[in-house]
PDB file of C-alpha atoms in Angstrom:
ATOM      1  CA  MET T   1      53.872-134.434   1.832  1.00  0.00           C
ATOM      2  CA  LYS T   2      53.319-130.856   2.905  1.00  0.00           C
ATOM      3  CA  TRP T   3      56.088-131.108  -0.066  1.00  0.00           C
ATOM      4  CA  LEU T   4      54.154-132.201  -3.024  1.00  0.00           C
ATOM      5  CA  VAL T   5      51.533-129.964  -1.712  1.00  0.00           C
ATOM      6  CA  ALA T   6      53.895-126.669  -1.293  1.00  0.00           C
ATOM      7  CA  VAL T   7      54.949-127.050  -5.665  1.00  0.00           C
ATOM      8  CA  VAL T   8      51.326-128.335  -6.507  1.00  0.00           C
ATOM      9  CA  ALA T   9      49.877-124.736  -5.037  1.00  0.00           C
ATOM     10  CA  MET T  10      53.544-122.704  -6.079  1.00  0.00           C
ATOM     11  CA  LEU T  11      52.354-124.198  -9.765  1.00  0.00           C
ATOM     12  CA  ALA T  12      48.327-123.242  -9.585  1.00  0.00           C
ATOM     13  CA  ALA T  13      48.786-120.307  -7.256  1.00  0.00           C
ATOM     14  CA  PRO T  14      48.618-117.906 -10.823  1.00  0.00           C
ATOM     15  CA  ALA T  15      45.429-119.648 -11.734  1.00  0.00           C
ATOM     16  CA  LEU T  16      43.916-119.073  -8.149  1.00  0.00           C
ATOM     17  CA  VAL T  17      45.274-115.218  -7.999  1.00  0.00           C
ATOM     18  CA  ALA T  18      42.138-113.564  -9.660  1.00  0.00           C
ATOM     19  CA  ALA T  19      40.197-114.584  -6.751  1.00  0.00           C
ATOM     20  CA  PRO T  20      40.873-116.260  -2.885  1.00  0.00           C
ATOM     21  CA  GLY T  21      37.656-119.111  -3.382  1.00  0.00           C
ATOM     22  CA  ILE T  22      37.366-121.246  -6.615  1.00  0.00           C
ATOM     23  CA  ASP T  23      34.132-122.320  -7.425  1.00  0.00           C
ATOM     24  CA  ALA T  24      33.871-125.457  -9.175  1.00  0.00           C
ATOM     25  CA  VAL T  25      31.247-125.117 -11.135  1.00  0.00           C
ATOM     26  CA  THR T  26      28.323-122.101 -11.469  1.00  0.00           C
ATOM     27  CA  VAL T  27      24.111-122.608 -11.849  1.00  0.00           C
ATOM     28  CA  THR T  28      22.529-120.258 -13.244  1.00  0.00           C
ATOM     29  CA  PRO T  29      18.314-120.070 -13.185  1.00  0.00           C
ATOM     30  CA  GLY T  30      16.641-119.851 -16.379  1.00  0.00           C
ATOM     31  CA  GLN T  31      13.270-118.405 -16.837  1.00  0.00           C
ATOM     32  CA  ASP T  32      11.306-121.191 -17.696  1.00  0.00           C
ATOM     33  CA  GLY T  33      13.060-123.293 -14.632  1.00  0.00           C
ATOM     34  CA  GLU T  34      15.940-124.676 -16.103  1.00  0.00           C
ATOM     35  CA  GLN T  35      19.328-124.354 -14.813  1.00  0.00           C
ATOM     36  CA  THR T  36      22.505-123.734 -16.600  1.00  0.00           C
ATOM     37  CA  TYR T  37      25.518-125.406 -15.181  1.00  0.00           C
ATOM     38  CA  THR T  38      29.174-123.705 -15.725  1.00  0.00           C
ATOM     39  CA  LEU T  39      32.409-124.503 -15.867  1.00  0.00           C
ATOM     40  CA  SER T  40      34.351-122.337 -13.800  1.00  0.00           C
ATOM     41  CA  ILE T  41      37.699-120.955 -16.087  1.00  0.00           C
ATOM     42  CA  GLN T  42      39.383-120.545 -13.231  1.00  0.00           C
ATOM     43  CA  VAL T  43      38.979-124.453 -13.242  1.00  0.00           C
ATOM     44  CA  LEU T  44      40.486-124.960 -16.608  1.00  0.00           C
ATOM     45  CA  LEU T  45      42.648-121.981 -15.890  1.00  0.00           C
ATOM     46  CA  LEU T  46      43.938-124.226 -12.926  1.00  0.00           C
ATOM     47  CA  MET T  47      43.795-127.710 -14.935  1.00  0.00           C
ATOM     48  CA  THR T  48      46.772-126.918 -17.239  1.00  0.00           C
ATOM     49  CA  ALA T  49      48.676-124.647 -14.652  1.00  0.00           C
ATOM     50  CA  LEU T  50      48.966-128.470 -13.402  1.00  0.00           C
ATOM     51  CA  SER T  51      49.278-129.544 -16.568  1.00  0.00           C
ATOM     52  CA  MET T  52      52.645-127.603 -16.275  1.00  0.00           C
ATOM     53  CA  LEU T  53      54.113-129.528 -13.349  1.00  0.00           C
ATOM     54  CA  PRO T  54      56.947-131.492 -15.322  1.00  0.00           C
ATOM     55  CA  ALA T  55      58.127-129.166 -17.191  1.00  0.00           C
ATOM     56  CA  ALA T  56      58.274-127.294 -13.882  1.00  0.00           C
ATOM     57  CA  LEU T  57      59.922-129.991 -12.064  1.00  0.00           C
ATOM     58  CA  ILE T  58      62.614-130.167 -15.146  1.00  0.00           C
ATOM     59  CA  LEU T  59      63.519-126.816 -15.120  1.00  0.00           C
ATOM     60  CA  MET T  60      63.270-125.270 -11.582  1.00  0.00           C
ATOM     61  CA  THR T  61      64.844-127.697  -9.483  1.00  0.00           C
ATOM     62  CA  SER T  62      68.018-129.629  -9.236  1.00  0.00           C
ATOM     63  CA  PHE T  63      66.413-132.478 -10.971  1.00  0.00           C
ATOM     64  CA  THR T  64      68.076-131.425 -14.843  1.00  0.00           C
ATOM     65  CA  ARG T  65      71.771-131.422 -13.062  1.00  0.00           C
ATOM     66  CA  ILE T  66      71.065-135.105 -11.310  1.00  0.00           C
ATOM     67  CA  VAL T  67      69.711-137.018 -14.822  1.00  0.00           C
ATOM     68  CA  ILE T  68      71.995-135.731 -16.494  1.00  0.00           C
ATOM     69  CA  VAL T  69      75.340-136.480 -13.910  1.00  0.00           C
ATOM     70  CA  LEU T  70      73.987-139.964 -13.818  1.00  0.00           C
ATOM     71  CA  SER T  71      73.523-140.825 -17.182  1.00  0.00           C
ATOM     72  CA  ILE T  72      76.737-139.859 -18.344  1.00  0.00           C
ATOM     73  CA  LEU T  73      77.903-142.310 -15.167  1.00  0.00           C
ATOM     74  CA  ARG T  74      75.726-145.577 -16.173  1.00  0.00           C
ATOM     75  CA  GLN T  75      77.559-144.150 -20.173  1.00  0.00           C
ATOM     76  CA  ALA T  76      81.181-143.820 -18.597  1.00  0.00           C
ATOM     77  CA  LEU T  77      80.295-147.530 -16.456  1.00  0.00           C
ATOM     78  CA  GLY T  78      79.634-149.055 -20.206  1.00  0.00           C
ATOM     79  CA  THR T  79      76.363-150.854 -18.194  1.00  0.00           C
ATOM     80  CA  ALA T  80      74.095-150.407 -20.965  1.00  0.00           C
ATOM     81  CA  GLN T  81      70.508-150.399 -19.631  1.00  0.00           C
ATOM     82  CA  THR T  82      72.001-151.068 -16.204  1.00  0.00           C
ATOM     83  CA  PRO T  83      71.169-149.668 -13.891  1.00  0.00           C
ATOM     84  CA  SER T  84      67.135-149.200 -15.869  1.00  0.00           C
ATOM     85  CA  ASN T  85      66.130-145.547 -16.859  1.00  0.00           C
ATOM     86  CA  GLN T  86      62.835-146.182 -14.044  1.00  0.00           C
ATOM     87  CA  ILE T  87      66.054-146.348 -11.297  1.00  0.00           C
ATOM     88  CA  LEU T  88      68.205-143.184 -12.705  1.00  0.00           C
ATOM     89  CA  ILE T  89      65.457-140.692 -13.066  1.00  0.00           C
ATOM     90  CA  GLY T  90      63.330-141.841  -9.404  1.00  0.00           C
ATOM     91  CA  LEU T  91      66.178-141.487  -8.005  1.00  0.00           C
ATOM     92  CA  ALA T  92      67.194-138.386  -9.256  1.00  0.00           C
ATOM     93  CA  LEU T  93      63.075-137.648  -8.082  1.00  0.00           C
ATOM     94  CA  PHE T  94      63.670-138.188  -4.445  1.00  0.00           C
ATOM     95  CA  LEU T  95      66.967-137.268  -4.353  1.00  0.00           C
ATOM     96  CA  THR T  96      65.644-133.714  -5.628  1.00  0.00           C
ATOM     97  CA  PHE T  97      62.728-133.570  -3.086  1.00  0.00           C
ATOM     98  CA  PHE T  98      65.822-134.163  -0.230  1.00  0.00           C
ATOM     99  CA  ILE T  99      67.815-131.256  -1.485  1.00  0.00           C
ATOM    100  CA  MET T 100      64.835-129.180  -2.220  1.00  0.00           C
ATOM    101  CA  SER T 101      63.363-129.598   1.032  1.00  0.00           C
ATOM    102  CA  PRO T 102      64.506-126.882   2.685  1.00  0.00           C
ATOM    103  CA  VAL T 103      63.011-124.839  -0.059  1.00  0.00           C
ATOM    104  CA  LEU T 104      59.471-126.789   0.072  1.00  0.00           C
ATOM    105  CA  SER T 105      59.998-126.331   4.012  1.00  0.00           C
ATOM    106  CA  GLU T 106      60.337-122.489   3.307  1.00  0.00           C
ATOM    107  CA  ILE T 107      57.212-122.111   0.626  1.00  0.00           C
ATOM    108  CA  TYR T 108      55.408-123.957   2.798  1.00  0.00           C
ATOM    109  CA  GLN T 109      55.610-122.211   5.518  1.00  0.00           C
ATOM    110  CA  THR T 110      55.254-118.586   4.050  1.00  0.00           C
ATOM    111  CA  ALA T 111      53.096-118.869   1.699  1.00  0.00           C
ATOM    112  CA  LEU T 112      50.666-122.342   1.336  1.00  0.00           C
ATOM    113  CA  ALA T 113      49.996-123.044   5.074  1.00  0.00           C
ATOM    114  CA  PRO T 114      48.501-118.266   5.182  1.00  0.00           C
ATOM    115  CA  TYR T 115      46.876-118.988   1.770  1.00  0.00           C
ATOM    116  CA  LEU T 116      45.117-122.219   2.983  1.00  0.00           C
ATOM    117  CA  ALA T 117      44.258-120.549   6.686  1.00  0.00           C
ATOM    118  CA  ASP T 118      43.117-117.170   5.310  1.00  0.00           C
ATOM    119  CA  GLU T 119      45.251-115.040   6.524  1.00  0.00           C
ATOM    120  CA  ILE T 120      47.477-113.718   3.362  1.00  0.00           C
ATOM    121  CA  SER T 121      45.345-113.488  -0.207  1.00  0.00           C
ATOM    122  CA  ALA T 122      46.444-115.564  -3.397  1.00  0.00           C
ATOM    123  CA  SER T 123      48.575-112.781  -5.036  1.00  0.00           C
ATOM    124  CA  ALA T 124      50.683-112.324  -2.039  1.00  0.00           C
ATOM    125  CA  ALA T 125      50.897-116.352  -1.550  1.00  0.00           C
ATOM    126  CA  VAL T 126      52.022-116.081  -4.600  1.00  0.00           C
ATOM    127  CA  ASP T 127      54.502-113.325  -4.450  1.00  0.00           C
ATOM    128  CA  ALA T 128      55.855-115.643  -1.014  1.00  0.00           C
ATOM    129  CA  ALA T 129      55.997-118.232  -2.810  1.00  0.00           C
ATOM    130  CA  GLN T 130      58.385-117.406  -5.643  1.00  0.00           C
ATOM    131  CA  LEU T 131      61.051-116.244  -2.574  1.00  0.00           C
ATOM    132  CA  PRO T 132      62.908-119.040  -1.775  1.00  0.00           C
ATOM    133  CA  LEU T 133      62.463-120.706  -5.295  1.00  0.00           C
ATOM    134  CA  ARG T 134      64.353-117.724  -6.761  1.00  0.00           C
ATOM    135  CA  GLU T 135      66.905-117.371  -4.382  1.00  0.00           C
ATOM    136  CA  PHE T 136      67.392-121.234  -5.156  1.00  0.00           C
ATOM    137  CA  MET T 137      67.441-120.524  -8.771  1.00  0.00           C
ATOM    138  CA  LEU T 138      69.481-117.323  -8.860  1.00  0.00           C
ATOM    139  CA  ALA T 139      72.470-119.339  -6.318  1.00  0.00           C
ATOM    140  CA  GLN T 140      73.220-121.614  -9.010  1.00  0.00           C
ATOM    141  CA  THR T 141      72.601-119.532 -12.138  1.00  0.00           C
ATOM    142  CA  ARG T 142      75.959-118.403 -13.906  1.00  0.00           C
ATOM    143  CA  ASP T 143      76.675-114.362 -14.329  1.00  0.00           C
ATOM    144  CA  ASP T 144      77.164-114.503 -17.943  1.00  0.00           C
ATOM    145  CA  ASP T 145      74.003-117.422 -18.511  1.00  0.00           C
ATOM    146  CA  LEU T 146      72.400-114.981 -16.889  1.00  0.00           C
ATOM    147  CA  ALA T 147      73.483-111.632 -18.977  1.00  0.00           C
ATOM    148  CA  LEU T 148      72.963-113.902 -22.206  1.00  0.00           C
ATOM    149  CA  PHE T 149      69.582-114.545 -22.160  1.00  0.00           C
ATOM    150  CA  ALA T 150      69.011-110.502 -20.203  1.00  0.00           C
ATOM    151  CA  ARG T 151      70.803-109.265 -23.639  1.00  0.00           C
ATOM    152  CA  ILE T 152      69.388-111.159 -25.972  1.00  0.00           C
ATOM    153  CA  SER T 153      64.803-109.955 -24.370  1.00  0.00           C
ATOM    154  CA  GLY T 154      66.608-106.570 -24.546  1.00  0.00           C
ATOM    155  CA  HIS T 155      67.170-105.962 -20.681  1.00  0.00           C
ATOM    156  CA  GLU T 156      71.220-103.539 -19.831  1.00  0.00           C
ATOM    157  CA  SER T 157      71.506-105.198 -16.348  1.00  0.00           C
ATOM    158  CA  PHE T 158      69.305-105.221 -12.799  1.00  0.00           C
ATOM    159  CA  GLU T 159      69.715-103.534  -9.862  1.00  0.00           C
ATOM    160  CA  ARG T 160      68.219-106.186  -7.913  1.00  0.00           C
ATOM    161  CA  GLU T 161      67.998-110.121  -8.086  1.00  0.00           C
ATOM    162  CA  SER T 162      64.253-109.719  -7.817  1.00  0.00           C
ATOM    163  CA  ASP T 163      64.231-107.675 -10.676  1.00  0.00           C
ATOM    164  CA  VAL T 164      64.810-110.640 -12.996  1.00  0.00           C
ATOM    165  CA  PRO T 165      61.681-111.843 -14.187  1.00  0.00           C
ATOM    166  CA  PHE T 166      60.898-116.178 -14.779  1.00  0.00           C
ATOM    167  CA  THR T 167      60.529-115.444 -18.214  1.00  0.00           C
ATOM    168  CA  LEU T 168      64.570-114.730 -18.037  1.00  0.00           C
ATOM    169  CA  LEU T 169      65.849-116.320 -14.864  1.00  0.00           C
ATOM    170  CA  MET T 170      64.326-120.353 -15.519  1.00  0.00           C
ATOM    171  CA  PRO T 171      65.891-120.449 -19.261  1.00  0.00           C
ATOM    172  CA  ALA T 172      69.566-118.545 -17.228  1.00  0.00           C
ATOM    173  CA  PHE T 173      68.778-121.629 -14.907  1.00  0.00           C
ATOM    174  CA  ALA T 174      68.854-124.487 -17.419  1.00  0.00           C
ATOM    175  CA  THR T 175      71.263-123.390 -19.499  1.00  0.00           C
ATOM    176  CA  SER T 176      73.759-123.344 -15.501  1.00  0.00           C
ATOM    177  CA  GLU T 177      72.146-126.356 -15.131  1.00  0.00           C
ATOM    178  CA  LEU T 178      73.286-128.403 -18.193  1.00  0.00           C
ATOM    179  CA  LYS T 179      77.079-126.465 -17.725  1.00  0.00           C
ATOM    180  CA  THR T 180      77.674-127.791 -14.276  1.00  0.00           C
ATOM    181  CA  ALA T 181      76.418-131.392 -15.065  1.00  0.00           C
ATOM    182  CA  PHE T 182      78.627-131.803 -17.970  1.00  0.00           C
ATOM    183  CA  GLN T 183      81.782-130.809 -16.330  1.00  0.00           C
ATOM    184  CA  ILE T 184      80.789-133.530 -13.480  1.00  0.00           C
ATOM    185  CA  GLY T 185      79.915-135.691 -15.840  1.00  0.00           C
ATOM    186  CA  PHE T 186      83.505-135.158 -18.222  1.00  0.00           C
ATOM    187  CA  LEU T 187      85.754-135.189 -14.245  1.00  0.00           C
ATOM    188  CA  LEU T 188      83.335-139.053 -13.625  1.00  0.00           C
ATOM    189  CA  PHE T 189      84.679-139.949 -17.045  1.00  0.00           C
ATOM    190  CA  ILE T 190      88.386-139.408 -16.317  1.00  0.00           C
ATOM    191  CA  PRO T 191      88.953-142.570 -14.472  1.00  0.00           C
ATOM    192  CA  PHE T 192      86.361-145.295 -16.503  1.00  0.00           C
ATOM    193  CA  LEU T 193      88.262-143.259 -19.776  1.00  0.00           C
ATOM    194  CA  VAL T 194      91.689-144.484 -18.169  1.00  0.00           C
ATOM    195  CA  ILE T 195      90.712-148.192 -17.593  1.00  0.00           C
ATOM    196  CA  ASP T 196      89.878-148.336 -21.060  1.00  0.00           C
ATOM    197  CA  LEU T 197      93.253-146.964 -22.443  1.00  0.00           C
ATOM    198  CA  VAL T 198      94.770-149.156 -20.762  1.00  0.00           C
ATOM    199  CA  VAL T 199      92.774-152.179 -21.220  1.00  0.00           C
ATOM    200  CA  ALA T 200      92.793-151.713 -24.976  1.00  0.00           C
ATOM    201  CA  SER T 201      96.873-151.070 -25.143  1.00  0.00           C
ATOM    202  CA  VAL T 202      97.156-154.634 -23.093  1.00  0.00           C
ATOM    203  CA  LEU T 203      95.747-156.099 -24.871  1.00  0.00           C
ATOM    204  CA  MET T 204      96.433-154.573 -28.437  1.00  0.00           C
ATOM    205  CA  SER T 205     100.200-156.157 -26.650  1.00  0.00           C
ATOM    206  CA  MET T 206      98.756-159.069 -26.286  1.00  0.00           C
ATOM    207  CA  GLY T 207      97.866-159.530 -30.212  1.00  0.00           C
ATOM    208  CA  MET T 208      94.202-160.568 -29.027  1.00  0.00           C
ATOM    209  CA  MET T 209      93.331-158.082 -30.801  1.00  0.00           C
ATOM    210  CA  MET T 210      89.277-159.320 -31.300  1.00  0.00           C
ATOM    211  CA  LEU T 211      88.759-159.181 -28.358  1.00  0.00           C
ATOM    212  CA  SER T 212      86.454-156.518 -27.326  1.00  0.00           C
ATOM    213  CA  PRO T 213      88.186-154.024 -24.386  1.00  0.00           C
ATOM    214  CA  LEU T 214      84.814-153.299 -22.900  1.00  0.00           C
ATOM    215  CA  ILE T 215      83.925-157.077 -22.212  1.00  0.00           C
ATOM    216  CA  ILE T 216      87.185-156.578 -20.108  1.00  0.00           C
ATOM    217  CA  SER T 217      87.001-153.341 -18.741  1.00  0.00           C
ATOM    218  CA  LEU T 218      83.755-153.722 -17.306  1.00  0.00           C
ATOM    219  CA  PRO T 219      84.794-155.934 -14.324  1.00  0.00           C
ATOM    220  CA  PHE T 220      87.140-153.561 -13.326  1.00  0.00           C
ATOM    221  CA  LYS T 221      85.306-150.755 -13.607  1.00  0.00           C
ATOM    222  CA  ILE T 222      82.640-151.504 -11.604  1.00  0.00           C
ATOM    223  CA  MET T 223      84.778-153.384  -8.505  1.00  0.00           C
ATOM    224  CA  LEU T 224      86.976-150.308  -8.880  1.00  0.00           C
ATOM    225  CA  PHE T 225      83.002-147.804  -8.773  1.00  0.00           C
ATOM    226  CA  VAL T 226      82.199-150.639  -5.970  1.00  0.00           C
ATOM    227  CA  LEU T 227      85.534-150.251  -3.903  1.00  0.00           C
ATOM    228  CA  VAL T 228      85.670-146.097  -3.360  1.00  0.00           C
ATOM    229  CA  ASP T 229      82.447-146.231  -3.054  1.00  0.00           C
ATOM    230  CA  GLY T 230      80.519-144.588  -6.229  1.00  0.00           C
ATOM    231  CA  TRP T 231      77.662-144.120  -5.636  1.00  0.00           C
ATOM    232  CA  ALA T 232      77.086-142.331  -2.307  1.00  0.00           C
ATOM    233  CA  LEU T 233      80.740-140.075  -3.759  1.00  0.00           C
ATOM    234  CA  VAL T 234      78.086-139.530  -6.570  1.00  0.00           C
ATOM    235  CA  LEU T 235      75.113-138.659  -4.283  1.00  0.00           C
ATOM    236  CA  GLY T 236      77.270-136.994  -1.612  1.00  0.00           C
ATOM    237  CA  THR T 237      78.783-134.316  -4.266  1.00  0.00           C
ATOM    238  CA  LEU T 238      75.827-133.937  -6.118  1.00  0.00           C
ATOM    239  CA  ALA T 239      73.611-133.116  -3.336  1.00  0.00           C
ATOM    240  CA  THR T 240      76.178-130.907  -1.654  1.00  0.00           C
ATOM    241  CA  SER T 241      77.077-128.999  -4.906  1.00  0.00           C
ATOM    242  CA  PHE T 242      74.351-126.806  -4.474  1.00  0.00           C
ATOM    243  CA  TYR T 243      74.643-125.388  -1.347  1.00  0.00           C
ATOM    244  CA  VAL T 244      78.552-125.064  -1.324  1.00  0.00           C
TER     245      VAL T 244
END
């Protein structure tokens, strides 16, 4: 739960920078004794920031790489909708929490906990929360992708990693994750493609051209995947790929 709170607080923090506390409703007394209730603009900003949580989960964490690789793996196996999209997304989500746990724990310890204890201001908490997330994203971002978006935005170069703005780092990180995910997916596809080619060649040599090769190759692909403990290999490789 602390990790979830840390993510929410990290995203909502920009809406809280203006003041360390939030007055949800302000009451203004009128001249005739009436009272006017006004919803604080900071609460509206907070709710807007919370609505960006799904987008941040996809673009600023390991979720993108994981869910793409799992989708390509399902396509390579040829099992149609098995596992279902709900299972793949749930698996990717919890694996994301596992991979991001060091980052989220550091955000909680260095930013959220001191802020909740009134030890630091909201702006200082935002700055502290950015550091571990920035380090994670920069470690996974390719230099050529970062240079591409820097050139598009008009930046020549950056002297320090801290000079890279989040508006530039996020698309570069997302592009790098897409490249890495498709590279891993390509390597996963090769052994299953070989099985499909072998089965198709055998069926053609036997004159059974009307029989779909997928019907014959599917059990062999599932058997191969189970014998090599494929799920452990794929998930373990995905987890270690972020910290190698």
